[in-house]
XYZ file of C-alpha atoms in Angstrom:
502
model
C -28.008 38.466 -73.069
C -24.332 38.660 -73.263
C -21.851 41.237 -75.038
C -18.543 39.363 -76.395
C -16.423 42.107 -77.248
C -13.720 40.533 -79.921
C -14.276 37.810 -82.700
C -10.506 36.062 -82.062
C -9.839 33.494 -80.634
C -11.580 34.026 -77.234
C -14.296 35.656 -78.268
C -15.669 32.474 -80.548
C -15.466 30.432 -77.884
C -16.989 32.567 -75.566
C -19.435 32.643 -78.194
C -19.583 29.354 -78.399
C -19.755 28.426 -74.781
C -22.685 31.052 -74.258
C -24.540 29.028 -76.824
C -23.924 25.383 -75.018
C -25.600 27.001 -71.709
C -28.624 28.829 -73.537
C -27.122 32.123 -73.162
C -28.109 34.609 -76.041
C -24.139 36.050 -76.881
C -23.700 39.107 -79.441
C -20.167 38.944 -80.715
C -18.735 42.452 -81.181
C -15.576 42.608 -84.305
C -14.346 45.869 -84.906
C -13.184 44.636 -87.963
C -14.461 42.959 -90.877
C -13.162 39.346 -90.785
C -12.806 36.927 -87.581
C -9.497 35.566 -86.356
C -7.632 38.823 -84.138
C -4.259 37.945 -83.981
C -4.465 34.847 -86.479
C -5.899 37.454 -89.292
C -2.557 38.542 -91.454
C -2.950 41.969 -93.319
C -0.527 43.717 -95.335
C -1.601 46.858 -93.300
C -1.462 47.475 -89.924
C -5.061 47.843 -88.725
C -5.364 50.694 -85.760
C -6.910 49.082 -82.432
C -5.962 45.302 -83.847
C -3.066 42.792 -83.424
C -0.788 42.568 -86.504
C 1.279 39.777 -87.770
C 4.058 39.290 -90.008
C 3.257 36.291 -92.278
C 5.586 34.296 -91.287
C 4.322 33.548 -88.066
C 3.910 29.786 -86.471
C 1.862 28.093 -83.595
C 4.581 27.257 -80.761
C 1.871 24.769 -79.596
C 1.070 21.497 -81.795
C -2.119 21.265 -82.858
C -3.278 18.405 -80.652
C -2.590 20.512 -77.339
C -4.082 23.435 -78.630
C -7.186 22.478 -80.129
C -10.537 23.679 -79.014
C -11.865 20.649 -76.538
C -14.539 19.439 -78.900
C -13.352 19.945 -82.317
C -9.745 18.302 -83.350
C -7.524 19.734 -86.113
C -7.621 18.097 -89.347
C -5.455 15.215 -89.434
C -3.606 16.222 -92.539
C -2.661 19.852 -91.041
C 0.866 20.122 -89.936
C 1.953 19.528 -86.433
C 2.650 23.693 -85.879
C 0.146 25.359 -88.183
C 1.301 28.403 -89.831
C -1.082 31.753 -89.454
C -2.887 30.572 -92.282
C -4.111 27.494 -91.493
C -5.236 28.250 -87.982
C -7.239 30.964 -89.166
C -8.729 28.147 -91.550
C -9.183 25.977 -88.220
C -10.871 28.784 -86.615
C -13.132 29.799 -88.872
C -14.388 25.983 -89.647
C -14.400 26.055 -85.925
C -17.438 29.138 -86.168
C -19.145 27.401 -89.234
C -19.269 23.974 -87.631
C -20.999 25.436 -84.316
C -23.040 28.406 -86.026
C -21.714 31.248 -84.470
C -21.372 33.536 -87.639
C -24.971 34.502 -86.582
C -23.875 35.498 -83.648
C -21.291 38.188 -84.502
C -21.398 41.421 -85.796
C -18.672 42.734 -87.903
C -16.977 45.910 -88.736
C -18.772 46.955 -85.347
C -16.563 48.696 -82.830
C -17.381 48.758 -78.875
C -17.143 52.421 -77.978
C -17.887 52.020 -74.332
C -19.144 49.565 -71.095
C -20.815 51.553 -68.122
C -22.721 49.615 -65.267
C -26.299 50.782 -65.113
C -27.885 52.886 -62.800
C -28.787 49.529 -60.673
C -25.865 46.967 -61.331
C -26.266 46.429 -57.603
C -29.455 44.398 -57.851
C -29.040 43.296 -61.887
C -25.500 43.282 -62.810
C -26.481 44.574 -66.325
C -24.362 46.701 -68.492
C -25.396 49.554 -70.916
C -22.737 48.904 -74.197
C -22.619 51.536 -76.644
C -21.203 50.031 -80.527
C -20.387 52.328 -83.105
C -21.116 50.746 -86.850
C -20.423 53.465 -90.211
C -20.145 56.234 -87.994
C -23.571 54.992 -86.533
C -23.614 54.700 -82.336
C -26.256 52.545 -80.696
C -26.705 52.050 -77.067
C -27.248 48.327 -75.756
C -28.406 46.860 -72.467
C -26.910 43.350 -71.390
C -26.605 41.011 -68.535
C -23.187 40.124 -68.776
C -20.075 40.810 -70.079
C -17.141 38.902 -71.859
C -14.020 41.209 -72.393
C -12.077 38.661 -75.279
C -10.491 41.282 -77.182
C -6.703 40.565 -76.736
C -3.595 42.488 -75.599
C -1.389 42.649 -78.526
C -2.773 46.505 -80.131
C -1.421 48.561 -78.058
C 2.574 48.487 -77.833
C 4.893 49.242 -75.142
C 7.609 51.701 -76.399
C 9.289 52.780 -73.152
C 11.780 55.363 -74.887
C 12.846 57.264 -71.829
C 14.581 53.886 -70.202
C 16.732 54.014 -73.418
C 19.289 56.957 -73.007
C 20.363 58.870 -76.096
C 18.156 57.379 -78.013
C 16.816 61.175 -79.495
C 20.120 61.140 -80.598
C 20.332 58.061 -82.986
C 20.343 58.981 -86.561
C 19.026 55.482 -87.619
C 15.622 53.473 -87.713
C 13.565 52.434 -84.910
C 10.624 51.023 -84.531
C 8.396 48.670 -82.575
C 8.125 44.476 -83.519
C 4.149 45.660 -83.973
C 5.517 47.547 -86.881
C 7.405 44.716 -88.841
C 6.040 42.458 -91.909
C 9.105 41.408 -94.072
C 12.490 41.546 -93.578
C 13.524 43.324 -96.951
C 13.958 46.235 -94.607
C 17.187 45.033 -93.269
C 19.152 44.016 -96.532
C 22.240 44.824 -95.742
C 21.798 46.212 -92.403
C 23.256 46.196 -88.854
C 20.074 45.485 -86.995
C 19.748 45.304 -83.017
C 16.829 43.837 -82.000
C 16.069 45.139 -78.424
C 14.330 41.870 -75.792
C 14.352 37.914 -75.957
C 10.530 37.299 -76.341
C 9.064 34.943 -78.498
C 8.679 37.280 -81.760
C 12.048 39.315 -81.178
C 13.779 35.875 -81.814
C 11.516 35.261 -84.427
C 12.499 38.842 -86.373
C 16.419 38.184 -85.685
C 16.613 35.120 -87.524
C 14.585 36.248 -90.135
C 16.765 39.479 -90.121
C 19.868 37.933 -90.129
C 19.358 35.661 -93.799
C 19.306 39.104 -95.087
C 21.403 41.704 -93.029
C 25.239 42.737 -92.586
C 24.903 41.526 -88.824
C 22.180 41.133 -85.939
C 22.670 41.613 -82.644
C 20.341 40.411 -79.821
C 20.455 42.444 -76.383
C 18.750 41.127 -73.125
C 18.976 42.188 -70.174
C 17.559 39.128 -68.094
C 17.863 36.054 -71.164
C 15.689 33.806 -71.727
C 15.199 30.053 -71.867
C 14.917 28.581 -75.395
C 13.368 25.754 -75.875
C 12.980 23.426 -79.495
C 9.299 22.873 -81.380
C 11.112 19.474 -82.254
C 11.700 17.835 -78.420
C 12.300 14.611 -77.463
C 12.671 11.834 -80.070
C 11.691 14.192 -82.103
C 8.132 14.793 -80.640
C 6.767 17.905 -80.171
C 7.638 19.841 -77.490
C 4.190 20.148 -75.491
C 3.524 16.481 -76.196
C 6.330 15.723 -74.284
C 5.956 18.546 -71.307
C 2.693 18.829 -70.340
C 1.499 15.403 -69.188
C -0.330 14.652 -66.273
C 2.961 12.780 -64.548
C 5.061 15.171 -65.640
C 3.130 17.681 -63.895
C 2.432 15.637 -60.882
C 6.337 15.099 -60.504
C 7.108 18.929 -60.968
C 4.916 19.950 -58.538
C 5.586 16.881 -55.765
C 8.985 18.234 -55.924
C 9.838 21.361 -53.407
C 10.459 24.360 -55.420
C 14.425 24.143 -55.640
C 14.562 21.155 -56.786
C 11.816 21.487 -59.309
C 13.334 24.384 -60.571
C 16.727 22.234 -61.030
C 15.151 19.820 -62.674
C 13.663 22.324 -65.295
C 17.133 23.847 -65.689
C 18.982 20.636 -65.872
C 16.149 19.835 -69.017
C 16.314 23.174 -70.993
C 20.075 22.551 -70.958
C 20.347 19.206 -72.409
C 19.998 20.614 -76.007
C 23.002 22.964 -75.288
C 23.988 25.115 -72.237
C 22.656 28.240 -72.504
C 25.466 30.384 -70.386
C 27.649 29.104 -73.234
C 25.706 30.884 -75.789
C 24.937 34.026 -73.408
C 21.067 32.850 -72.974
C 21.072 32.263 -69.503
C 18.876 33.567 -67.488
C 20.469 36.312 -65.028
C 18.378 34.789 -61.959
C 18.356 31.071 -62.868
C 16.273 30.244 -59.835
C 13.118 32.233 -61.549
C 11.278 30.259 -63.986
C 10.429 32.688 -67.107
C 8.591 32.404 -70.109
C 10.511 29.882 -72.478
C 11.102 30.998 -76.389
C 10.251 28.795 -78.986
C 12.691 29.121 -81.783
C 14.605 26.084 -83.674
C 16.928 28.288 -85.460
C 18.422 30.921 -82.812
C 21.243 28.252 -81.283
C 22.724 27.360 -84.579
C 22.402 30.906 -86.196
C 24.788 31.816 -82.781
C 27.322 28.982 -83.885
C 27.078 30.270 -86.919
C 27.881 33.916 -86.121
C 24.582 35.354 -88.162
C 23.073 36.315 -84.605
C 25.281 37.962 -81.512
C 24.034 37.945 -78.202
C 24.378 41.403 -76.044
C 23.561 42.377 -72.136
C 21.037 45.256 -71.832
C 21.235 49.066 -73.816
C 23.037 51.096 -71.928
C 23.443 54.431 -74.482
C 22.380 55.187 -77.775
C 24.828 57.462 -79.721
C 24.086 58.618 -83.204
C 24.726 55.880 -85.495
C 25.872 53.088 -82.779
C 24.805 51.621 -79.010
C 26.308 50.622 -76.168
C 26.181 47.959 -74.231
C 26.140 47.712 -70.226
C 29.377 45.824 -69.408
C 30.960 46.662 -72.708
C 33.000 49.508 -73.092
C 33.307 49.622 -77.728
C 30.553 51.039 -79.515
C 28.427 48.490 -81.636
C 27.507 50.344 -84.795
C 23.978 50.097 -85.770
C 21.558 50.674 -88.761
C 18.229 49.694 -87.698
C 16.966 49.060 -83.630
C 13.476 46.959 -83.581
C 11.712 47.183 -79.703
C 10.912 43.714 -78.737
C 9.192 45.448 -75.908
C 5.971 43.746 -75.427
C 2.207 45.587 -75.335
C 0.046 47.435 -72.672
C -2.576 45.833 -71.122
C -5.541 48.124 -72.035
C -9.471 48.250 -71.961
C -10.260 51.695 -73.260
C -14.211 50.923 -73.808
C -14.306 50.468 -69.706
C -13.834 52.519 -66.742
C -10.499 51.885 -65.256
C -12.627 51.380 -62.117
C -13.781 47.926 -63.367
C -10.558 46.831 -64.617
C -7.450 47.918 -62.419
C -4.254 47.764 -64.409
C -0.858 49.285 -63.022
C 2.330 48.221 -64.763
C 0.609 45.591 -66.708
C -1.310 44.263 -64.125
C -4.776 43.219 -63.619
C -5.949 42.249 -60.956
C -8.223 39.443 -61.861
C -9.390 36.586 -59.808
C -8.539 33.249 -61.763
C -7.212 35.774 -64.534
C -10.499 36.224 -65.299
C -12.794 37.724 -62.902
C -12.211 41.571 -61.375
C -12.269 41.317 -57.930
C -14.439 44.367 -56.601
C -17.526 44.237 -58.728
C -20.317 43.565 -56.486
C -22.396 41.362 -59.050
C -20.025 38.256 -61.305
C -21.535 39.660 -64.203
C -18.091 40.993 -66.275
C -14.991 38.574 -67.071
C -11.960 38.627 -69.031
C -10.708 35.908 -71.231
C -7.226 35.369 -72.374
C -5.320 37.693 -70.258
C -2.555 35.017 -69.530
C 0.345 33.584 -70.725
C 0.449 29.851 -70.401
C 3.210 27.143 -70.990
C 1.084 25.345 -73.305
C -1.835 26.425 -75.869
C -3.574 29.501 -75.010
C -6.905 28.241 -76.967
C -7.665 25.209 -74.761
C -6.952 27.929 -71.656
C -9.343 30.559 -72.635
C -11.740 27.530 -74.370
C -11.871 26.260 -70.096
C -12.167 30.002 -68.568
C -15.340 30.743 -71.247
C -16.899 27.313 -70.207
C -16.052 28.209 -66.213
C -17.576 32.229 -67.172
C -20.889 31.212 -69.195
C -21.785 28.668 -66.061
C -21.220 31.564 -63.361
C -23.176 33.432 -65.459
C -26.077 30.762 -65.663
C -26.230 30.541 -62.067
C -26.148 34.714 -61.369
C -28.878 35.199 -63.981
C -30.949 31.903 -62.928
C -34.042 33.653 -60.852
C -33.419 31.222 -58.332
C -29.707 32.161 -57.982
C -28.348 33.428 -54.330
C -25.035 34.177 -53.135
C -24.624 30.948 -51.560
C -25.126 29.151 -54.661
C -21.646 31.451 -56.446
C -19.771 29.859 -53.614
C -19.102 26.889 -55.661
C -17.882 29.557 -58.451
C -16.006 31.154 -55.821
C -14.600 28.883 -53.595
C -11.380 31.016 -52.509
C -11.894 34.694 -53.226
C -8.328 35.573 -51.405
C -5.882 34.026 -54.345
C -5.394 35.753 -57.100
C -4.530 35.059 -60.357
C -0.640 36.314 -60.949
C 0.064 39.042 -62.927
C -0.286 39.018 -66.410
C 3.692 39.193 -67.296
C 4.590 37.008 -64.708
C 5.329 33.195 -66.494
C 2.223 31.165 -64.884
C 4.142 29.860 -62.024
C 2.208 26.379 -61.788
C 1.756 23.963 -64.273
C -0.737 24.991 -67.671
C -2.323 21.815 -66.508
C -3.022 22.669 -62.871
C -4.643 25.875 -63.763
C -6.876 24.139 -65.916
C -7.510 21.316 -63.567
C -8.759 23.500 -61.470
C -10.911 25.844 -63.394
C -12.592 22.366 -64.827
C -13.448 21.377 -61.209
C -15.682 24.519 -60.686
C -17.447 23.069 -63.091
C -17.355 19.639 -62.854
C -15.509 18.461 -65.816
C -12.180 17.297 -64.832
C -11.613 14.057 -65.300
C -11.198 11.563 -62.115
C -8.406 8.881 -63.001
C -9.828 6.674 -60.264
C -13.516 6.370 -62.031
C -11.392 5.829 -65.195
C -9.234 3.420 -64.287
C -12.143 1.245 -62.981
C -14.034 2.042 -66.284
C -11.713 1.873 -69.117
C -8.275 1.377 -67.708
C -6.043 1.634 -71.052
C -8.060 5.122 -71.647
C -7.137 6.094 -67.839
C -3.394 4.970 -68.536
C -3.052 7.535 -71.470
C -4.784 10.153 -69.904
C -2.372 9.572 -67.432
C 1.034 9.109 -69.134
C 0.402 10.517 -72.398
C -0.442 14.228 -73.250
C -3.189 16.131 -71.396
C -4.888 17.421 -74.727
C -7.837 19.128 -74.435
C -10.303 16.496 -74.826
C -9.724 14.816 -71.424
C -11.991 17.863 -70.415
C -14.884 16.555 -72.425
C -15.026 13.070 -71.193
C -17.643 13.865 -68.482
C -19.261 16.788 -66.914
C -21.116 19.148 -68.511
C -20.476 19.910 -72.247
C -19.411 16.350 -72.245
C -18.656 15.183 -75.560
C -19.444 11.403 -77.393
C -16.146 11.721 -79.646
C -13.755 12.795 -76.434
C -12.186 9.339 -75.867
C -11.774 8.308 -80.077
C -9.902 11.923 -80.138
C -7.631 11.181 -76.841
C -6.499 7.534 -78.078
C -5.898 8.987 -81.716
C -3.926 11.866 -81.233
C -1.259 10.160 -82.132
C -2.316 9.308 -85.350
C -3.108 12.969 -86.222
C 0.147 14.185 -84.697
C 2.637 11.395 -86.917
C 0.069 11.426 -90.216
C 1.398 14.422 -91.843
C 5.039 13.833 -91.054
C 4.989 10.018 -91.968
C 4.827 11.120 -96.116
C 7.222 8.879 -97.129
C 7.895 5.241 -95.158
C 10.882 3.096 -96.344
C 9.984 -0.119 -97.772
C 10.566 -3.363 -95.275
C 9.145 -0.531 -92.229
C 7.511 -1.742 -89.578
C 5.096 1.339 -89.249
């Protein structure tokens, strides 16, 4: 029996993936719909992710679809909130696993028993209307995000007790009507503090934009006009990047990011070039600086009543509204910090996934990572790689030996969760598919089924290369691969001039 604490996207499927190896899962939801993060509400839920509603996938849907079910082919290439909720709750229809999850049921707490040391079980106590009841399982699968608990670090912003205006943390926004006619600062460069400047700025007196480090922005639309991840994340692109010694890989990525426009022109460049952070995904922020809607600032140094200033600028910026772009905590308050270290938003997980002290495998985490590429195909492979550990540690035949193959390595770590993943998406997931014996071999291919083993090869490593063989292999894995093409062009191709070729 397995607990799967969370009903996002991890948690169905780690649902899912208990299923395919005759696990029995129960899916935990706090809440009364699926989806976490992909579920928009007017109202900020405690305890939950919230979205504003004009969020978008920076992954096509091709390279982040689940392994064994492909988007629609008439859903857009980035799917807006809405329609990947759709996809994932087809997705839990399509492989039963509404059975398998209890809503509106919060997970108060996760203890080992008296004798993990021999079982590995867990007693889980669930709260439902006020109601608590007390569970025993074998394993554990912790998929219940990191995006509810936000980091507001007001003490490394001086004078900010003293500002006079509004403040408040990117958790907190939903529309920008707030800002008509404001001066807004928006305070960090990730991915959603982009995202609220240049929906701030169609609306406000001004927006400013302070970093401290920059940040890397990269284009949805990439080369030719093909979607970014398409393009990136292909097996020779990755075997090139990481052939190359570090440097020189590093140059290469630079010299790339900066053939759209040079970002020291536009005050984007990274302050330590030579480190390879987490790109942004916006299409808008470059021309809304050439426009002048957005201004780009170094780090807060002071906050004065009704203005800021910036390090390495002596004049006051007056200000209206600040929004944190700070990021979240990394929390698990159902378990003993014991089980899960974190300091400074770090875990220390093996793979990402596994903590590294518990004498029996019997407890993972799923999604604690932050990819270049889809996070859904990523925690799809880690709940695949989880449910077979746990088949073998529950199999009354299992030994330690027999975890080796699990285990092959136990002194390298996974990196800490806000570090960018410093190999390729690709490599990690390479490797977790080895474990279990489902990455694909391009020798046996190319002797098979050659054109198949040239796509795989040069084309984009979507998810379903992982379901050509192994176990969990899937029949439809090599029509999805040599038509993802066809999915990715159909809904752009609406209208083709007459005398086309296509």
């Amino acid at each position: 029996r397995v607990a799967v604490v969370g009903a996002g996207v991890s948690g169905l499927t780690a649902t899912k993936c208990c299923l395919d190896e005759g696990l029995e899962p129960t899916c935990f939801e706090q809440s009364q719909d699926i989806g976490g993060l992909w579920r928009y509400t007017e109202h900020i839920e405690a305890n939950r992710p919230s979205l504003y509603p004009s969020v978008i996938s920076n992954t096509s849907k091709e390279m982040s679809a689940f392994s064994d079910f492909p988007y629609p082919e008439d859903f857009p290439v980035f799917l807006p909130n809405a329609q990947l909720l759709d996809y994932l709750r087809r997705y839990a229809e399509y492989f039963g696993l509404w059975e398998h999850i209890k809503l509106g049921t919060t997970v108060v707490s996760i203890r080992k028993r008296p004798d993990f040391a021999t079982t590995g079980q867990w007693a889980v106590v669930t709260e439902t209307d006020g109601k608590q009841t007390s569970h025993i399982f074998d394993a554990v699968m912790v998929c219940s995000g990191n995006f509810h608990e936000p980091s507001l670090p007001l003490h490394c912003f001086p004078g900010i007790e003293k500002f006079q205006g509004q403040y408040f943390h990117s958790r907190q926004y939903k529309h920008p009507d707030v800002f008509q006619g404001k001066r807004v600062l928006v305070v960090g460069m990730g991915n959603s503090g982009v995202d609220i400047a240049v929906e701030a700025s169609r609306v406000a007196a001004k927006v400013t934009v302070c970093t401290s480090r920059g940040a890397w922005v990269l284009s949805r639309v990439f080369d030719h006009g093909y979607p970014w991840d398409m393009v990136f994340n292909t097996r020779l692109m990755s075997l090139v990047r990481n052939s190359l010694p570090g440097p020189l890989s590093r140059k290469l990525f630079n010299y790339k990011v900066n053939q759209r426009f040079n970002h020291e022109n536009y005050g984007l460049q990274p302050e330590k070039s030579c480190l390879m952070r987490e790109p942004v995904l916006n299409d808008d922020l470059p021309s809304y600086i050439l426009t002048g809607r957005i201004t780009i600032k170094p780090g807060v140094k002071e906050f004065k009543a009704n203005s800021v200033v910036f390090h390495n600028c002596p004049e006051e910026e007056p200000i209206d509204i600040v929004v944190f772009c700070t990021g979240y905590n990394v929390s698990f308050p159902f378990l003993e910090e014991a089980v899960v270290k974190v300091e400074n938003k770090h875990a220390s997980l093996y793979k990402y996934v596994f903590p590294t002290h518990l004498q029996r495998p019997t407890l993972a985490v799923l999604g604690l990572i932050k990819p270049l590429g889809g996070i859904m195909p990523v925690t799809e492979m880690q709940a695949r790689w989880v449910t077979r550990v746990f088949k073998v540690h529950l199999s009354p035949t299992h030994t330690t030996f027999s975890l080796l193959f699990f285990f092959s390595n136990p002194l390298r770590f996974g990196l800490s969760y806000d570090e960018v993943l410093k190999i390729d998406c690709l490599v990690y997931m390479d490797e977790l598919a080895s474990f279990i014996g489902a990455k694909p071999s391009m020798l046996r291919l190319l002797c098979r089924d050659p054109w198949l083993a040239l796509t795989v090869f040069f084309g984009p490593c979507s998810p379903y290369q992982y379901r050509l063989g192994g176990p969990g292999r899937w029949e439809g894995a090599r029509q999805a691969i040599l038509t993802q093409w066809d999915r990715t062009l159909k809904p752009t191709r609406t209208r083709v001039p007459a005398g086309s070729s296509s």
